[in-house]
Amino acid sequence: MPRITCEDLKQLMDKGEEVVVIDTRDSGSYSTDHIKGAINIYYNPAGDPIERELPFMALPADKLLVIYCDCVDEADSSIMATELKAQRYDINNIKVLEKGYMRWKELDYPTEKSEY
Amino acid sequence: MYGSGIPLRYTTFPLPIAGVSREQHQTYVNGNDPVTGKPVMPQIVDALTKPLTEEEQLTGLPEGVVEPRLLSPDTEENLQEYLKEKDWTDYLPVVLPTEERVAAMLKGTSHKTDELVQTIAWPGGGRQLTVEKVAVSAVMAGAKPEYFPVILAASTMVPFGNSTTSMANMIVVNGPIRNELGMNSGIGAMGPHNRANSTIGRTFTLLSKSAGNLHAGKTTFGSLGSNLQYNNLCYAENEEALPDGWESLSARFGFKKEDSVVTVGVGWTYVSCVGELVTTYPPQMLIRDYMKSLSGMGSVACLCCDPLVAGILYDQGFTTKQKLAEWLSKNVSIPVEQFWGNGIITTGYTNIALQGLEPFATWLKLPPGSMVEPFNNPNAINTVVVGGQSNTIWFITDFGLRQGISVDDWR
């Protein structure tokens, strides 16, 4: 799956490019903090696949989707990206965030809390 | 319960959750778990406080229940009954999958008997769906060995949707394999009139119930169920009757004309136009009107239309399927309260709308009466041409078609 670095994502966001950033962690982790502007679609590989896929359908097909997790080798975000590709999202519009949320935090880039 | 690869303990609540009062919910909390029969709250406290059992300390994805490869010899009547008792059939008679019949089915592919098609992880642990197991269901459904590559390709998408709603599937076949198998894309293609259409679709159901472990009231809870699950709307596209410039469904997914492809869709709704077209109201207008009754989930719609309808649409200026999709995308609008009034939308979209995803974040704030265009992604609106040109009939559906799967890879 194609990757994007945190630096490149930050640059795109600073330029005001239309990017949908997806946090694949559980809702508790997302609420505590997440990349500013990200939405939360929890990736549960052992859960009901239909339940997992429903939120995918809300994602715009004409915008860049950047997916991140906080696991080793971006495992969850890579699998979600593969599933999105199978749903016929254009692979050129899907990127996995390299080194994930841990790297974003290391760089001290903007994060936010959420009540949702 | 050790079932998801981590030692989770579950408490089950009765259904329905939707459409009942908070007081009713309270009775669930005060009542018993319908699976274990034990009081809910003490069970939750126990789950949170008691030490893990040996089984709960296991890690990794659990093995699903493995049934014996062979059953003991018995009479045909008893074996038919046994398969029903196991809930491995659709309650119509099946062809008994003897070793000889399964071996004959396996000759329909070059793939190895024990090759893994997929691991079905949910519900109830990892079940290994092998080529041989697919062959068993194909025999039971009454399929011929030459159908087997299509069945194997479709089986990568098993099982069918598991929901308390009436979720169903659509299976569309494109390419040369349609004619090799004598599939029906003409008169009655979507009815019970062709062996390949019928048995390929039926195999998907038998696999969903056996390998997919979907049993009503135990592991799947569709309140009404769906009659479409008997055959999963399995048919072939009438590629020979496509108007000039209209590409086949598989071509839209990037396949070539010589590729044989099966596409599996997931959806709920299947609405017939009922009568023939009239000259005073162009077909795209009536299709637009009918689409207003769909949820708009994922901007998804799939039009299944007779070649006669396709020809009239072409004459209306829709020289490609994409042009029709773009027109429908712009012209179907509904009041915003109708959009959010559908539970599948509220459940699926509200949270991400609150988190800021557009256009839903804006739609969530609109006052009642504001109009929105729920089919805002034309690429999610597909058209499949099927039928025998005996009338100008079409169906509008909300089946979301996934990426096509190569049948040739399973020959």
mmCIF file of N, CA and C in Angstrom, chain B residues 32-96:
data_model
loop_
_atom_site.group_PDB
_atom_site.id
_atom_site.type_symbol
_atom_site.label_atom_id
_atom_site.label_comp_id
_atom_site.label_asym_id
_atom_site.label_seq_id
_atom_site.Cartn_x
_atom_site.Cartn_y
_atom_site.Cartn_z
ATOM 1 N N ASN B 32 -32.278 -11.139 32.217
ATOM 2 C CA ASN B 32 -31.270 -12.181 32.022
ATOM 3 C C ASN B 32 -30.649 -12.116 30.635
ATOM 4 N N ASP B 33 -29.405 -12.567 30.548
ATOM 5 C CA ASP B 33 -28.740 -12.752 29.259
ATOM 6 C C ASP B 33 -29.480 -13.873 28.515
ATOM 7 N N PRO B 34 -29.999 -13.596 27.286
ATOM 8 C CA PRO B 34 -30.801 -14.620 26.606
ATOM 9 C C PRO B 34 -30.002 -15.851 26.174
ATOM 10 N N VAL B 35 -28.682 -15.734 26.125
ATOM 11 C CA VAL B 35 -27.860 -16.884 25.726
ATOM 12 C C VAL B 35 -27.525 -17.752 26.932
ATOM 13 N N THR B 36 -27.027 -17.102 28.017
ATOM 14 C CA THR B 36 -26.606 -17.891 29.185
ATOM 15 C C THR B 36 -27.753 -18.124 30.162
ATOM 16 N N GLY B 37 -28.788 -17.263 30.097
ATOM 17 C CA GLY B 37 -29.900 -17.366 31.045
ATOM 18 C C GLY B 37 -29.584 -16.759 32.405
ATOM 19 N N LYS B 38 -28.389 -16.177 32.548
ATOM 20 C CA LYS B 38 -27.986 -15.619 33.857
ATOM 21 C C LYS B 38 -28.326 -14.126 33.916
ATOM 22 N N PRO B 39 -28.529 -13.584 35.141
ATOM 23 C CA PRO B 39 -28.816 -12.147 35.275
ATOM 24 C C PRO B 39 -27.688 -11.310 34.670
ATOM 25 N N VAL B 40 -28.082 -10.273 33.943
ATOM 26 C CA VAL B 40 -27.124 -9.476 33.179
ATOM 27 C C VAL B 40 -26.091 -8.788 34.063
ATOM 28 N N MET B 41 -26.542 -8.026 35.052
ATOM 29 C CA MET B 41 -25.591 -7.193 35.804
ATOM 30 C C MET B 41 -24.578 -8.008 36.614
ATOM 31 N N PRO B 42 -25.028 -9.044 37.362
ATOM 32 C CA PRO B 42 -24.015 -9.858 38.060
ATOM 33 C C PRO B 42 -23.023 -10.499 37.074
ATOM 34 N N GLN B 43 -23.542 -10.853 35.902
ATOM 35 C CA GLN B 43 -22.652 -11.466 34.913
ATOM 36 C C GLN B 43 -21.579 -10.477 34.454
ATOM 37 N N ILE B 44 -21.989 -9.202 34.285
ATOM 38 C CA ILE B 44 -21.015 -8.173 33.887
ATOM 39 C C ILE B 44 -19.979 -7.978 34.997
ATOM 40 N N VAL B 45 -20.446 -7.929 36.226
ATOM 41 C CA VAL B 45 -19.515 -7.746 37.349
ATOM 42 C C VAL B 45 -18.536 -8.926 37.413
ATOM 43 N N ASP B 46 -19.074 -10.139 37.262
ATOM 44 C CA ASP B 46 -18.204 -11.326 37.270
ATOM 45 C C ASP B 46 -17.184 -11.249 36.145
ATOM 46 N N ALA B 47 -17.649 -10.839 34.966
ATOM 47 C CA ALA B 47 -16.758 -10.793 33.805
ATOM 48 C C ALA B 47 -15.607 -9.829 34.029
ATOM 49 N N LEU B 48 -15.882 -8.775 34.775
ATOM 50 C CA LEU B 48 -14.859 -7.762 35.007
ATOM 51 C C LEU B 48 -13.951 -8.097 36.185
ATOM 52 N N THR B 49 -14.381 -9.003 37.056
ATOM 53 C CA THR B 49 -13.620 -9.207 38.302
ATOM 54 C C THR B 49 -13.035 -10.607 38.467
ATOM 55 N N LYS B 50 -13.625 -11.622 37.839
ATOM 56 C CA LYS B 50 -13.119 -12.984 38.068
ATOM 57 C C LYS B 50 -11.872 -13.261 37.219
ATOM 58 N N PRO B 51 -10.920 -14.048 37.727
ATOM 59 C CA PRO B 51 -9.694 -14.342 36.961
ATOM 60 C C PRO B 51 -10.024 -15.060 35.658
ATOM 61 N N LEU B 52 -9.143 -14.882 34.657
ATOM 62 C CA LEU B 52 -9.345 -15.532 33.364
ATOM 63 C C LEU B 52 -9.188 -17.044 33.503
ATOM 64 N N THR B 53 -10.012 -17.776 32.775
ATOM 65 C CA THR B 53 -9.856 -19.227 32.738
ATOM 66 C C THR B 53 -8.682 -19.582 31.826
ATOM 67 N N GLU B 54 -8.337 -20.868 31.829
ATOM 68 C CA GLU B 54 -7.222 -21.319 30.977
ATOM 69 C C GLU B 54 -7.513 -21.008 29.504
ATOM 70 N N GLU B 55 -8.748 -21.265 29.089
ATOM 71 C CA GLU B 55 -9.104 -21.027 27.688
ATOM 72 C C GLU B 55 -9.037 -19.537 27.350
ATOM 73 N N GLU B 56 -9.449 -18.717 28.308
ATOM 74 C CA GLU B 56 -9.466 -17.274 28.058
ATOM 75 C C GLU B 56 -8.064 -16.693 27.978
ATOM 76 N N GLN B 57 -7.078 -17.455 28.449
ATOM 77 C CA GLN B 57 -5.714 -16.955 28.386
ATOM 78 C C GLN B 57 -5.021 -17.295 27.077
ATOM 79 N N LEU B 58 -5.717 -18.031 26.203
ATOM 80 C CA LEU B 58 -5.136 -18.343 24.899
ATOM 81 C C LEU B 58 -5.015 -17.078 24.075
ATOM 82 N N THR B 59 -4.064 -17.070 23.121
ATOM 83 C CA THR B 59 -3.909 -15.908 22.244
ATOM 84 C C THR B 59 -3.992 -16.360 20.789
ATOM 85 N N GLY B 60 -4.089 -15.401 19.879
ATOM 86 C CA GLY B 60 -4.177 -15.717 18.457
ATOM 87 C C GLY B 60 -5.609 -15.968 18.036
ATOM 88 N N LEU B 61 -5.820 -16.115 16.731
ATOM 89 C CA LEU B 61 -7.171 -16.354 16.218
ATOM 90 C C LEU B 61 -7.570 -17.799 16.490
ATOM 91 N N PRO B 62 -8.707 -18.018 17.153
ATOM 92 C CA PRO B 62 -9.089 -19.395 17.484
ATOM 93 C C PRO B 62 -9.488 -20.185 16.251
ATOM 94 N N GLU B 63 -9.330 -21.482 16.361
ATOM 95 C CA GLU B 63 -9.787 -22.366 15.294
ATOM 96 C C GLU B 63 -11.306 -22.443 15.350
ATOM 97 N N GLY B 64 -11.943 -22.413 14.195
ATOM 98 C CA GLY B 64 -13.375 -22.639 14.165
ATOM 99 C C GLY B 64 -13.653 -24.125 14.352
ATOM 100 N N VAL B 65 -14.894 -24.451 14.589
ATOM 101 C CA VAL B 65 -15.260 -25.862 14.728
ATOM 102 C C VAL B 65 -14.997 -26.571 13.403
ATOM 103 N N VAL B 66 -14.285 -27.693 13.467
ATOM 104 C CA VAL B 66 -14.013 -28.456 12.247
ATOM 105 C C VAL B 66 -14.905 -29.688 12.238
ATOM 106 N N GLU B 67 -15.733 -29.782 11.223
ATOM 107 C CA GLU B 67 -16.633 -30.930 11.101
ATOM 108 C C GLU B 67 -15.866 -32.092 10.465
ATOM 109 N N PRO B 68 -16.262 -33.336 10.743
ATOM 110 C CA PRO B 68 -15.580 -34.470 10.097
ATOM 111 C C PRO B 68 -15.693 -34.384 8.583
ATOM 112 N N ARG B 69 -14.630 -34.813 7.905
ATOM 113 C CA ARG B 69 -14.633 -34.703 6.437
ATOM 114 C C ARG B 69 -15.685 -35.621 5.831
ATOM 115 N N LEU B 70 -15.870 -36.778 6.423
ATOM 116 C CA LEU B 70 -16.838 -37.741 5.889
ATOM 117 C C LEU B 70 -17.875 -38.107 6.943
ATOM 118 N N LEU B 71 -19.093 -38.321 6.500
ATOM 119 C CA LEU B 71 -20.141 -38.814 7.390
ATOM 120 C C LEU B 71 -20.241 -40.330 7.245
ATOM 121 N N SER B 72 -20.805 -40.969 8.243
ATOM 122 C CA SER B 72 -21.009 -42.425 8.134
ATOM 123 C C SER B 72 -22.079 -42.710 7.090
ATOM 124 N N PRO B 73 -21.990 -43.862 6.428
ATOM 125 C CA PRO B 73 -23.010 -44.219 5.432
ATOM 126 C C PRO B 73 -24.392 -44.275 6.070
ATOM 127 N N ASP B 74 -25.375 -43.824 5.326
ATOM 128 C CA ASP B 74 -26.753 -43.840 5.826
ATOM 129 C C ASP B 74 -27.681 -43.783 4.618
ATOM 130 N N THR B 75 -28.964 -43.824 4.870
ATOM 131 C CA THR B 75 -29.907 -43.725 3.751
ATOM 132 C C THR B 75 -29.935 -42.281 3.244
ATOM 133 N N GLU B 76 -30.363 -42.110 1.992
ATOM 134 C CA GLU B 76 -30.442 -40.757 1.430
ATOM 135 C C GLU B 76 -31.367 -39.882 2.274
ATOM 136 N N GLU B 77 -32.505 -40.475 2.682
ATOM 137 C CA GLU B 77 -33.483 -39.702 3.458
ATOM 138 C C GLU B 77 -32.865 -39.214 4.773
ATOM 139 N N ASN B 78 -32.152 -40.102 5.450
ATOM 140 C CA ASN B 78 -31.543 -39.716 6.729
ATOM 141 C C ASN B 78 -30.464 -38.646 6.543
ATOM 142 N N LEU B 79 -29.683 -38.795 5.470
ATOM 143 C CA LEU B 79 -28.614 -37.814 5.242
ATOM 144 C C LEU B 79 -29.196 -36.443 4.879
ATOM 145 N N GLN B 80 -30.273 -36.450 4.089
ATOM 146 C CA GLN B 80 -30.940 -35.174 3.784
ATOM 147 C C GLN B 80 -31.423 -34.520 5.083
ATOM 148 N N GLU B 81 -31.994 -35.328 5.954
ATOM 149 C CA GLU B 81 -32.490 -34.794 7.226
ATOM 150 C C GLU B 81 -31.337 -34.287 8.092
ATOM 151 N N TYR B 82 -30.225 -35.037 8.098
ATOM 152 C CA TYR B 82 -29.065 -34.636 8.890
ATOM 153 C C TYR B 82 -28.564 -33.251 8.462
ATOM 154 N N LEU B 83 -28.485 -33.043 7.144
ATOM 155 C CA LEU B 83 -27.996 -31.756 6.635
ATOM 156 C C LEU B 83 -28.948 -30.620 7.040
ATOM 157 N N LYS B 84 -30.231 -30.916 7.071
ATOM 158 C CA LYS B 84 -31.196 -29.898 7.518
ATOM 159 C C LYS B 84 -31.040 -29.641 9.019
ATOM 160 N N GLU B 85 -30.864 -30.728 9.776
ATOM 161 C CA GLU B 85 -30.688 -30.556 11.231
ATOM 162 C C GLU B 85 -29.476 -29.684 11.535
ATOM 163 N N LYS B 86 -28.438 -29.805 10.721
ATOM 164 C CA LYS B 86 -27.243 -28.988 10.920
ATOM 165 C C LYS B 86 -27.443 -27.556 10.407
ATOM 166 N N ASP B 87 -28.574 -27.317 9.732
ATOM 167 C CA ASP B 87 -28.868 -26.008 9.132
ATOM 168 C C ASP B 87 -27.832 -25.654 8.052
ATOM 169 N N TRP B 88 -27.433 -26.663 7.279
ATOM 170 C CA TRP B 88 -26.467 -26.446 6.205
ATOM 171 C C TRP B 88 -27.158 -26.337 4.837
ATOM 172 N N THR B 89 -28.488 -26.295 4.829
ATOM 173 C CA THR B 89 -29.197 -26.217 3.549
ATOM 174 C C THR B 89 -30.124 -25.007 3.553
ATOM 175 N N ASP B 90 -30.788 -24.798 2.411
ATOM 176 C CA ASP B 90 -31.823 -23.762 2.331
ATOM 177 C C ASP B 90 -33.206 -24.407 2.470
ATOM 178 N N TYR B 91 -33.228 -25.641 2.951
ATOM 179 C CA TYR B 91 -34.448 -26.420 3.215
ATOM 180 C C TYR B 91 -35.157 -26.868 1.950
ATOM 181 N N LEU B 92 -34.487 -26.732 0.826
ATOM 182 C CA LEU B 92 -34.900 -27.423 -0.394
ATOM 183 C C LEU B 92 -34.003 -28.650 -0.482
ATOM 184 N N PRO B 93 -34.428 -29.694 -1.186
ATOM 185 C CA PRO B 93 -33.566 -30.881 -1.273
ATOM 186 C C PRO B 93 -32.212 -30.523 -1.899
ATOM 187 N N VAL B 94 -31.179 -31.192 -1.427
ATOM 188 C CA VAL B 94 -29.846 -30.970 -1.991
ATOM 189 C C VAL B 94 -29.353 -32.267 -2.640
ATOM 190 N N VAL B 95 -28.361 -32.121 -3.495
ATOM 191 C CA VAL B 95 -27.683 -33.296 -4.045
ATOM 192 C C VAL B 95 -26.675 -33.742 -2.990
ATOM 193 N N LEU B 96 -26.734 -34.999 -2.604
ATOM 194 C CA LEU B 96 -25.813 -35.447 -1.550
ATOM 195 C C LEU B 96 -24.373 -35.416 -2.058
#
